Amino acid sequence: MLVSAFLLYRGNTSAVHSNVCVCIYIYIYMRDVLCLQAVWMGINIFLFVWFYFFYDLGDQFFYTRHLLGSALAWARAPAAVLNFNCLLILLPVCRNLMSLIRGTFVCCSRTMRKQLDKNLSFHKLAAYMIGLMTAVHMIAHLLNVEWYNNSRQGAYDKLSTALSNLDDTDNTTYLNPIRTTDLIPTYFVFTTIAGLTGVIITLALILIITSSMEVIRRSYFEVFWYTHHLFIIFFAGLVFHGAGRIVRSQKTTDPPHNFTFCRDRTEQWGQIPECPIPQFAGGFPQTWMWVIGPMILYIFERLLRLIRYMQTVQYRKIVMRPSKVLELQLVKAGFKMEVGQYVFLNCPSISQLEWHPFTMTSAPEEDFFSVHIRSAGDWTDKLIDIMQKLPEGAQGPKMGVDGPFGTASEDVFDYEVSMLVGAGIGITPFASILKSIWYKFKNSNPKLRTRKIYFYWLCRETHAFEWFADLLQVLEREMEERGLGDFLTYKLFLTGWDQSHVDHVKVHFDENTDVVTRLKQKTHYGRPIWEKEFEQVRKENPTSVVGTFLCGPEALAKVLAKKCAKFSDVDPRKTKFYFNKENF
């Protein structure tokens, strides 16, 4: 068998080498991506295990465990993990903080910046953990309430009954929080601080998570937006949740109460020196200590957004493009941007609370910033309708602008070679990049490190090409005049067409320019064969670091990420592809 394997290896050396290279690169590529997730998961596991054994083995919880069993540890361990993830979940959505870290700190390496670009993915990850731990915590405490009540009713052994019947004149030293024998557990849940806040927190979390599903966000964004702001109620309830101090532990007394000796002598408690009546106290609430820092940071974040919202924004130009795409050219005092960045827009005449992200299509060298807005929901439809009804040259409605914020596309000029892939309106960040390149060539900018750009645009309909074709024509002409025709290679792919379009193409097939875009580069029909495209880029750039940037659907992201791994060489002196994706 070993001989056969050796012969097989000898006969397929190139194939085996190729597969080994792919596997090694995938490991290298995923190592940095998974490293932070592994650290996060490791901390979660550590907290769960540590607090589980703390409550399951701690002497101070011996009598508490006698009433509740292992449900005590199963309630408290998830609570610790909840605290940790509630600390983290607000940080990724502090957009200004993320942008500051990404763009300001010199120590922020390419790998770290890529992790920061996945801030929303980490936000979701923390939310999933919160949802899971909430479920475990809630189920364990429901069992605890039932067992507390049964102990109070005298349904268990003598020790449980004695612990539940401990007299408590100051209402501070009891162990069982259910103080009467005729209490309905449901009533207890809704009349205690821990129970009532727990119900409110759980309901808020259920609404937040269910409304965050992809189908809801895509079809009913307003529902997602408004229910997501229940996080205010969630965190308020979280801060007060532990104030009831339901989970109690044994206090040290003088003389000490030795539970190993006294647990079988309940009738002698308080009668002999060795067994004074045990005293109990609730633990100090700690959740607020975990979340107060992120809450303060988020309040400052919202205050900064409010200040930006109040700043005046003027309309320089309002243009209705083909395919129901609205172009807004805006001017705001002190506004500075980089290529590929995005802003959040708010139109109070549509909604006071809704903010929507849009990538800027202007270049940093221009004295305004622009966005292209496609009809994609109620908010965008209403905005387009308002703009279409404006008189010629009139100013549009009040517009709030928050940003700019950094994205993966900011790093495009850090690579010698860049592959830009846009799908539909996903072309917007690359419009900014290509415009900036034009200005850099026009001004002979010596800092331009990039020497080659491959640009791919996938569209379903011909009209979508029209608003962007003018920029490509200018770039095409500029590169030819400067003898840099090879600097920009672009390919436009039309993925949807009808028979009339086919007939039109046949008639004008021999023309020098494309019948759709009027560019010299002809439009391709169908989808790119990415194996062929990556092979060509690798062949033309045998020793380069290639940045692959995508603004498009997740399915395409998975394909491109795999191709980047497959066509990267393990040898650091040869071609390497790094995948980057826009995330909003």
PDB file of C-alpha atoms in Angstrom, residues 67-236:
ATOM      1  CA  LEU A  67     -31.562  23.443  47.465  1.00  0.00           C
ATOM      2  CA  LEU A  68     -30.814  23.925  43.765  1.00  0.00           C
ATOM      3  CA  GLY A  69     -28.422  21.179  42.718  1.00  0.00           C
ATOM      4  CA  SER A  70     -26.304  21.703  39.605  1.00  0.00           C
ATOM      5  CA  ALA A  71     -28.801  24.256  38.249  1.00  0.00           C
ATOM      6  CA  LEU A  72     -27.005  26.843  40.411  1.00  0.00           C
ATOM      7  CA  ALA A  73     -23.759  26.464  38.459  1.00  0.00           C
ATOM      8  CA  TRP A  74     -25.669  26.190  35.163  1.00  0.00           C
ATOM      9  CA  ALA A  75     -27.314  29.534  35.883  1.00  0.00           C
ATOM     10  CA  ARG A  76     -24.232  31.433  37.063  1.00  0.00           C
ATOM     11  CA  ALA A  77     -21.647  30.237  34.514  1.00  0.00           C
ATOM     12  CA  PRO A  78     -23.681  31.513  31.503  1.00  0.00           C
ATOM     13  CA  ALA A  79     -24.196  34.794  33.390  1.00  0.00           C
ATOM     14  CA  ALA A  80     -20.433  35.348  33.429  1.00  0.00           C
ATOM     15  CA  VAL A  81     -20.208  34.673  29.682  1.00  0.00           C
ATOM     16  CA  LEU A  82     -23.168  37.021  29.155  1.00  0.00           C
ATOM     17  CA  ASN A  83     -21.378  39.817  31.018  1.00  0.00           C
ATOM     18  CA  PHE A  84     -18.279  39.404  28.870  1.00  0.00           C
ATOM     19  CA  ASN A  85     -20.167  39.457  25.568  1.00  0.00           C
ATOM     20  CA  CYS A  86     -22.382  42.342  26.649  1.00  0.00           C
ATOM     21  CA  LEU A  87     -19.135  44.226  27.251  1.00  0.00           C
ATOM     22  CA  LEU A  88     -18.043  43.484  23.695  1.00  0.00           C
ATOM     23  CA  ILE A  89     -21.227  43.802  21.657  1.00  0.00           C
ATOM     24  CA  LEU A  90     -21.450  47.607  21.627  1.00  0.00           C
ATOM     25  CA  LEU A  91     -17.808  48.209  20.658  1.00  0.00           C
ATOM     26  CA  PRO A  92     -18.011  46.972  17.023  1.00  0.00           C
ATOM     27  CA  VAL A  93     -20.941  49.323  16.312  1.00  0.00           C
ATOM     28  CA  CYS A  94     -19.088  52.378  17.623  1.00  0.00           C
ATOM     29  CA  ARG A  95     -18.321  53.403  14.051  1.00  0.00           C
ATOM     30  CA  ASN A  96     -16.173  56.394  14.934  1.00  0.00           C
ATOM     31  CA  LEU A  97     -14.081  54.327  17.343  1.00  0.00           C
ATOM     32  CA  MET A  98     -13.536  51.614  14.725  1.00  0.00           C
ATOM     33  CA  SER A  99     -12.644  54.192  12.088  1.00  0.00           C
ATOM     34  CA  LEU A 100     -10.225  55.906  14.478  1.00  0.00           C
ATOM     35  CA  ILE A 101      -8.452  52.647  15.316  1.00  0.00           C
ATOM     36  CA  ARG A 102      -8.358  51.578  11.680  1.00  0.00           C
ATOM     37  CA  GLY A 103      -7.090  54.792  10.169  1.00  0.00           C
ATOM     38  CA  THR A 104      -5.032  56.451  12.889  1.00  0.00           C
ATOM     39  CA  PHE A 105      -2.862  53.946  14.695  1.00  0.00           C
ATOM     40  CA  VAL A 106       0.392  53.161  12.937  1.00  0.00           C
ATOM     41  CA  CYS A 107       0.570  49.852  14.806  1.00  0.00           C
ATOM     42  CA  CYS A 108      -2.608  48.750  13.031  1.00  0.00           C
ATOM     43  CA  SER A 109      -1.241  46.131  10.629  1.00  0.00           C
ATOM     44  CA  ARG A 110      -2.946  44.908   7.485  1.00  0.00           C
ATOM     45  CA  THR A 111      -4.162  41.821   9.340  1.00  0.00           C
ATOM     46  CA  MET A 112      -5.612  43.896  12.182  1.00  0.00           C
ATOM     47  CA  ARG A 113      -7.320  46.256   9.741  1.00  0.00           C
ATOM     48  CA  LYS A 114      -8.936  43.266   8.043  1.00  0.00           C
ATOM     49  CA  GLN A 115     -10.249  42.156  11.422  1.00  0.00           C
ATOM     50  CA  LEU A 116     -11.658  45.632  12.067  1.00  0.00           C
ATOM     51  CA  ASP A 117     -13.400  45.456   8.690  1.00  0.00           C
ATOM     52  CA  LYS A 118     -15.283  42.445  10.053  1.00  0.00           C
ATOM     53  CA  ASN A 119     -16.682  44.427  12.991  1.00  0.00           C
ATOM     54  CA  LEU A 120     -20.303  43.616  12.131  1.00  0.00           C
ATOM     55  CA  SER A 121     -19.521  39.910  11.829  1.00  0.00           C
ATOM     56  CA  PHE A 122     -18.030  39.985  15.318  1.00  0.00           C
ATOM     57  CA  HIS A 123     -21.059  41.960  16.550  1.00  0.00           C
ATOM     58  CA  LYS A 124     -23.295  39.144  15.274  1.00  0.00           C
ATOM     59  CA  LEU A 125     -21.024  36.508  16.802  1.00  0.00           C
ATOM     60  CA  ALA A 126     -21.266  38.146  20.224  1.00  0.00           C
ATOM     61  CA  ALA A 127     -25.057  38.407  19.778  1.00  0.00           C
ATOM     62  CA  TYR A 128     -25.332  34.679  19.026  1.00  0.00           C
ATOM     63  CA  MET A 129     -23.378  33.892  22.185  1.00  0.00           C
ATOM     64  CA  ILE A 130     -25.592  36.223  24.212  1.00  0.00           C
ATOM     65  CA  GLY A 131     -28.685  34.508  22.808  1.00  0.00           C
ATOM     66  CA  LEU A 132     -27.336  31.032  23.614  1.00  0.00           C
ATOM     67  CA  MET A 133     -26.207  31.914  27.135  1.00  0.00           C
ATOM     68  CA  THR A 134     -29.479  33.730  27.846  1.00  0.00           C
ATOM     69  CA  ALA A 135     -31.399  30.562  26.975  1.00  0.00           C
ATOM     70  CA  VAL A 136     -29.252  28.410  29.290  1.00  0.00           C
ATOM     71  CA  HIS A 137     -29.343  31.018  32.075  1.00  0.00           C
ATOM     72  CA  MET A 138     -33.133  31.393  31.838  1.00  0.00           C
ATOM     73  CA  ILE A 139     -33.890  27.650  31.813  1.00  0.00           C
ATOM     74  CA  ALA A 140     -31.602  27.057  34.807  1.00  0.00           C
ATOM     75  CA  HIS A 141     -33.254  29.854  36.803  1.00  0.00           C
ATOM     76  CA  LEU A 142     -36.757  28.607  35.969  1.00  0.00           C
ATOM     77  CA  LEU A 143     -35.708  25.271  37.480  1.00  0.00           C
ATOM     78  CA  ASN A 144     -34.239  27.136  40.451  1.00  0.00           C
ATOM     79  CA  VAL A 145     -37.541  28.898  41.134  1.00  0.00           C
ATOM     80  CA  GLU A 146     -39.380  25.585  41.010  1.00  0.00           C
ATOM     81  CA  TRP A 147     -36.930  23.950  43.404  1.00  0.00           C
ATOM     82  CA  TYR A 148     -36.938  26.961  45.733  1.00  0.00           C
ATOM     83  CA  ASN A 149     -40.728  26.716  45.880  1.00  0.00           C
ATOM     84  CA  ASN A 150     -40.733  22.946  46.456  1.00  0.00           C
ATOM     85  CA  SER A 151     -38.211  23.362  49.271  1.00  0.00           C
ATOM     86  CA  ARG A 152     -40.412  25.999  50.842  1.00  0.00           C
ATOM     87  CA  GLN A 153     -43.366  23.614  50.642  1.00  0.00           C
ATOM     88  CA  GLY A 154     -41.331  20.969  52.500  1.00  0.00           C
ATOM     89  CA  ALA A 155     -41.334  18.605  49.522  1.00  0.00           C
ATOM     90  CA  TYR A 156     -37.706  17.555  49.989  1.00  0.00           C
ATOM     91  CA  ASP A 157     -35.549  16.436  52.908  1.00  0.00           C
ATOM     92  CA  LYS A 158     -35.269  17.874  56.428  1.00  0.00           C
ATOM     93  CA  LEU A 159     -32.221  20.013  55.599  1.00  0.00           C
ATOM     94  CA  SER A 160     -33.965  21.694  52.650  1.00  0.00           C
ATOM     95  CA  THR A 161     -36.977  22.476  54.820  1.00  0.00           C
ATOM     96  CA  ALA A 162     -34.799  23.842  57.617  1.00  0.00           C
ATOM     97  CA  LEU A 163     -32.864  26.081  55.218  1.00  0.00           C
ATOM     98  CA  SER A 164     -36.097  27.399  53.681  1.00  0.00           C
ATOM     99  CA  ASN A 165     -37.686  28.043  57.117  1.00  0.00           C
ATOM    100  CA  LEU A 166     -34.800  30.033  58.551  1.00  0.00           C
ATOM    101  CA  ASP A 167     -36.241  32.989  60.465  1.00  0.00           C
ATOM    102  CA  ASP A 168     -35.140  36.332  59.041  1.00  0.00           C
ATOM    103  CA  THR A 169     -36.118  39.311  61.150  1.00  0.00           C
ATOM    104  CA  ASP A 170     -34.028  41.798  59.157  1.00  0.00           C
ATOM    105  CA  ASN A 171     -34.911  40.279  55.762  1.00  0.00           C
ATOM    106  CA  THR A 172     -31.232  39.933  54.897  1.00  0.00           C
ATOM    107  CA  THR A 173     -29.932  36.568  56.091  1.00  0.00           C
ATOM    108  CA  TYR A 174     -32.339  34.114  54.474  1.00  0.00           C
ATOM    109  CA  LEU A 175     -31.291  31.549  51.873  1.00  0.00           C
ATOM    110  CA  ASN A 176     -34.549  30.742  50.086  1.00  0.00           C
ATOM    111  CA  PRO A 177     -35.955  33.951  48.489  1.00  0.00           C
ATOM    112  CA  ILE A 178     -39.478  32.474  48.468  1.00  0.00           C
ATOM    113  CA  ARG A 179     -40.669  33.508  51.948  1.00  0.00           C
ATOM    114  CA  THR A 180     -44.227  32.068  52.036  1.00  0.00           C
ATOM    115  CA  THR A 181     -45.669  28.618  51.461  1.00  0.00           C
ATOM    116  CA  ASP A 182     -48.628  29.752  49.355  1.00  0.00           C
ATOM    117  CA  LEU A 183     -46.700  31.622  46.655  1.00  0.00           C
ATOM    118  CA  ILE A 184     -47.289  30.892  42.955  1.00  0.00           C
ATOM    119  CA  PRO A 185     -43.883  30.669  41.173  1.00  0.00           C
ATOM    120  CA  THR A 186     -45.132  32.780  38.246  1.00  0.00           C
ATOM    121  CA  TYR A 187     -46.087  35.547  40.668  1.00  0.00           C
ATOM    122  CA  PHE A 188     -42.589  35.411  42.147  1.00  0.00           C
ATOM    123  CA  VAL A 189     -41.022  35.781  38.693  1.00  0.00           C
ATOM    124  CA  PHE A 190     -43.034  38.913  37.894  1.00  0.00           C
ATOM    125  CA  THR A 191     -42.731  40.613  41.285  1.00  0.00           C
ATOM    126  CA  THR A 192     -38.998  40.433  41.998  1.00  0.00           C
ATOM    127  CA  ILE A 193     -36.349  42.699  40.493  1.00  0.00           C
ATOM    128  CA  ALA A 194     -34.403  39.756  39.051  1.00  0.00           C
ATOM    129  CA  GLY A 195     -37.527  38.080  37.666  1.00  0.00           C
ATOM    130  CA  LEU A 196     -39.155  41.153  36.134  1.00  0.00           C
ATOM    131  CA  THR A 197     -35.953  42.521  34.578  1.00  0.00           C
ATOM    132  CA  GLY A 198     -35.141  39.010  33.340  1.00  0.00           C
ATOM    133  CA  VAL A 199     -38.476  38.787  31.518  1.00  0.00           C
ATOM    134  CA  ILE A 200     -38.001  42.261  29.980  1.00  0.00           C
ATOM    135  CA  ILE A 201     -34.424  41.503  28.919  1.00  0.00           C
ATOM    136  CA  THR A 202     -35.419  38.188  27.362  1.00  0.00           C
ATOM    137  CA  LEU A 203     -38.355  39.658  25.406  1.00  0.00           C
ATOM    138  CA  ALA A 204     -36.190  42.523  24.140  1.00  0.00           C
ATOM    139  CA  LEU A 205     -33.463  40.087  23.078  1.00  0.00           C
ATOM    140  CA  ILE A 206     -35.937  37.831  21.249  1.00  0.00           C
ATOM    141  CA  LEU A 207     -37.311  40.802  19.285  1.00  0.00           C
ATOM    142  CA  ILE A 208     -33.817  42.086  18.479  1.00  0.00           C
ATOM    143  CA  ILE A 209     -32.527  38.715  17.255  1.00  0.00           C
ATOM    144  CA  THR A 210     -35.610  37.720  15.234  1.00  0.00           C
ATOM    145  CA  SER A 211     -35.832  41.101  13.507  1.00  0.00           C
ATOM    146  CA  SER A 212     -32.130  40.864  12.604  1.00  0.00           C
ATOM    147  CA  MET A 213     -32.692  37.905  10.296  1.00  0.00           C
ATOM    148  CA  GLU A 214     -31.544  38.516   6.724  1.00  0.00           C
ATOM    149  CA  VAL A 215     -35.039  38.283   5.257  1.00  0.00           C
ATOM    150  CA  ILE A 216     -36.343  40.935   7.692  1.00  0.00           C
ATOM    151  CA  ARG A 217     -33.417  43.296   7.195  1.00  0.00           C
ATOM    152  CA  ARG A 218     -33.698  43.099   3.418  1.00  0.00           C
ATOM    153  CA  SER A 219     -37.476  43.387   3.118  1.00  0.00           C
ATOM    154  CA  TYR A 220     -38.476  45.363   6.220  1.00  0.00           C
ATOM    155  CA  PHE A 221     -35.471  47.433   7.200  1.00  0.00           C
ATOM    156  CA  GLU A 222     -37.569  49.798   9.334  1.00  0.00           C
ATOM    157  CA  VAL A 223     -38.700  46.873  11.502  1.00  0.00           C
ATOM    158  CA  PHE A 224     -35.068  45.846  11.986  1.00  0.00           C
ATOM    159  CA  TRP A 225     -34.010  49.434  12.725  1.00  0.00           C
ATOM    160  CA  TYR A 226     -36.636  50.213  15.344  1.00  0.00           C
ATOM    161  CA  THR A 227     -36.565  46.862  17.170  1.00  0.00           C
ATOM    162  CA  HIS A 228     -32.763  46.974  17.294  1.00  0.00           C
ATOM    163  CA  HIS A 229     -33.054  50.057  19.470  1.00  0.00           C
ATOM    164  CA  LEU A 230     -34.625  47.878  22.151  1.00  0.00           C
ATOM    165  CA  PHE A 231     -30.977  47.392  23.140  1.00  0.00           C
ATOM    166  CA  ILE A 232     -31.518  50.466  25.361  1.00  0.00           C
ATOM    167  CA  ILE A 233     -34.146  48.553  27.352  1.00  0.00           C
ATOM    168  CA  PHE A 234     -31.941  45.454  27.276  1.00  0.00           C
ATOM    169  CA  PHE A 235     -28.937  47.204  28.825  1.00  0.00           C
ATOM    170  CA  ALA A 236     -31.062  49.132  31.335  1.00  0.00           C
TER     171      ALA A 236
END
